[in-house]
PDB file of C-alpha atoms in Angstrom:
ATOM      1  CA  UNK A 266      89.071 112.246 111.151  1.00  0.00           C
ATOM      2  CA  UNK A 267      90.746 110.562 114.113  1.00  0.00           C
ATOM      3  CA  UNK A 268      87.481 110.230 116.006  1.00  0.00           C
ATOM      4  CA  UNK A 269      85.705 108.810 112.962  1.00  0.00           C
ATOM      5  CA  UNK A 270      88.476 106.249 112.516  1.00  0.00           C
ATOM      6  CA  UNK A 271      88.152 105.204 116.134  1.00  0.00           C
ATOM      7  CA  UNK A 272      84.367 104.946 115.999  1.00  0.00           C
ATOM      8  CA  UNK A 273      84.205 103.185 112.619  1.00  0.00           C
ATOM      9  CA  UNK A 274      87.544 101.417 111.976  1.00  0.00           C
ATOM     10  CA  UNK A 275      85.942  99.272 109.251  1.00  0.00           C
ATOM     11  CA  UNK A 276      85.378 102.291 106.975  1.00  0.00           C
ATOM     12  CA  UNK A 277      87.519 102.220 103.826  1.00  0.00           C
ATOM     13  CA  UNK A 278      90.070 104.989 103.385  1.00  0.00           C
ATOM     14  CA  UNK A 279      88.232 106.136 100.223  1.00  0.00           C
ATOM     15  CA  UNK A 280      85.612 107.719 102.483  1.00  0.00           C
ATOM     16  CA  UNK A 281      88.094 110.353 103.643  1.00  0.00           C
ATOM     17  CA  UNK A 282      90.786 110.438 100.934  1.00  0.00           C
ATOM     18  CA  UNK A 283      90.814 110.689  97.144  1.00  0.00           C
ATOM     19  CA  UNK A 284      92.642 108.110  95.020  1.00  0.00           C
ATOM     20  CA  UNK A 285      95.511 110.562  94.492  1.00  0.00           C
ATOM     21  CA  UNK A 286      95.872 111.186  98.226  1.00  0.00           C
ATOM     22  CA  UNK A 287      95.923 107.440  98.929  1.00  0.00           C
ATOM     23  CA  UNK A 288      98.615 106.962  96.283  1.00  0.00           C
ATOM     24  CA  UNK A 289     100.698 109.796  97.763  1.00  0.00           C
ATOM     25  CA  UNK A 290     100.465 108.271 101.246  1.00  0.00           C
ATOM     26  CA  UNK A 291     101.535 104.865  99.931  1.00  0.00           C
ATOM     27  CA  UNK A 292     104.527 106.394  98.130  1.00  0.00           C
ATOM     28  CA  UNK A 293     105.500 108.292 101.283  1.00  0.00           C
ATOM     29  CA  UNK A 294     105.232 105.171 103.446  1.00  0.00           C
ATOM     30  CA  UNK A 295     106.970 102.707 101.114  1.00  0.00           C
ATOM     31  CA  UNK A 296     109.485 105.189  99.610  1.00  0.00           C
ATOM     32  CA  UNK A 297     108.856 103.750  96.125  1.00  0.00           C
ATOM     33  CA  UNK A 298     106.650 104.793  93.227  1.00  0.00           C
ATOM     34  CA  UNK A 299     104.309 102.017  92.079  1.00  0.00           C
ATOM     35  CA  UNK A 300     104.384 100.901  88.459  1.00  0.00           C
ATOM     36  CA  UNK A 301     101.472 102.172  86.388  1.00  0.00           C
TER      37      UNK A 301
END
């Protein structure tokens, strides 16, 4: 994953992560739950 990100930094995160995983990472980083 790290090597792919270095070789192709323009790839969207959806290539490696599901929508739920992206949401979980955002919550972890921002320490808030987004409104749905």
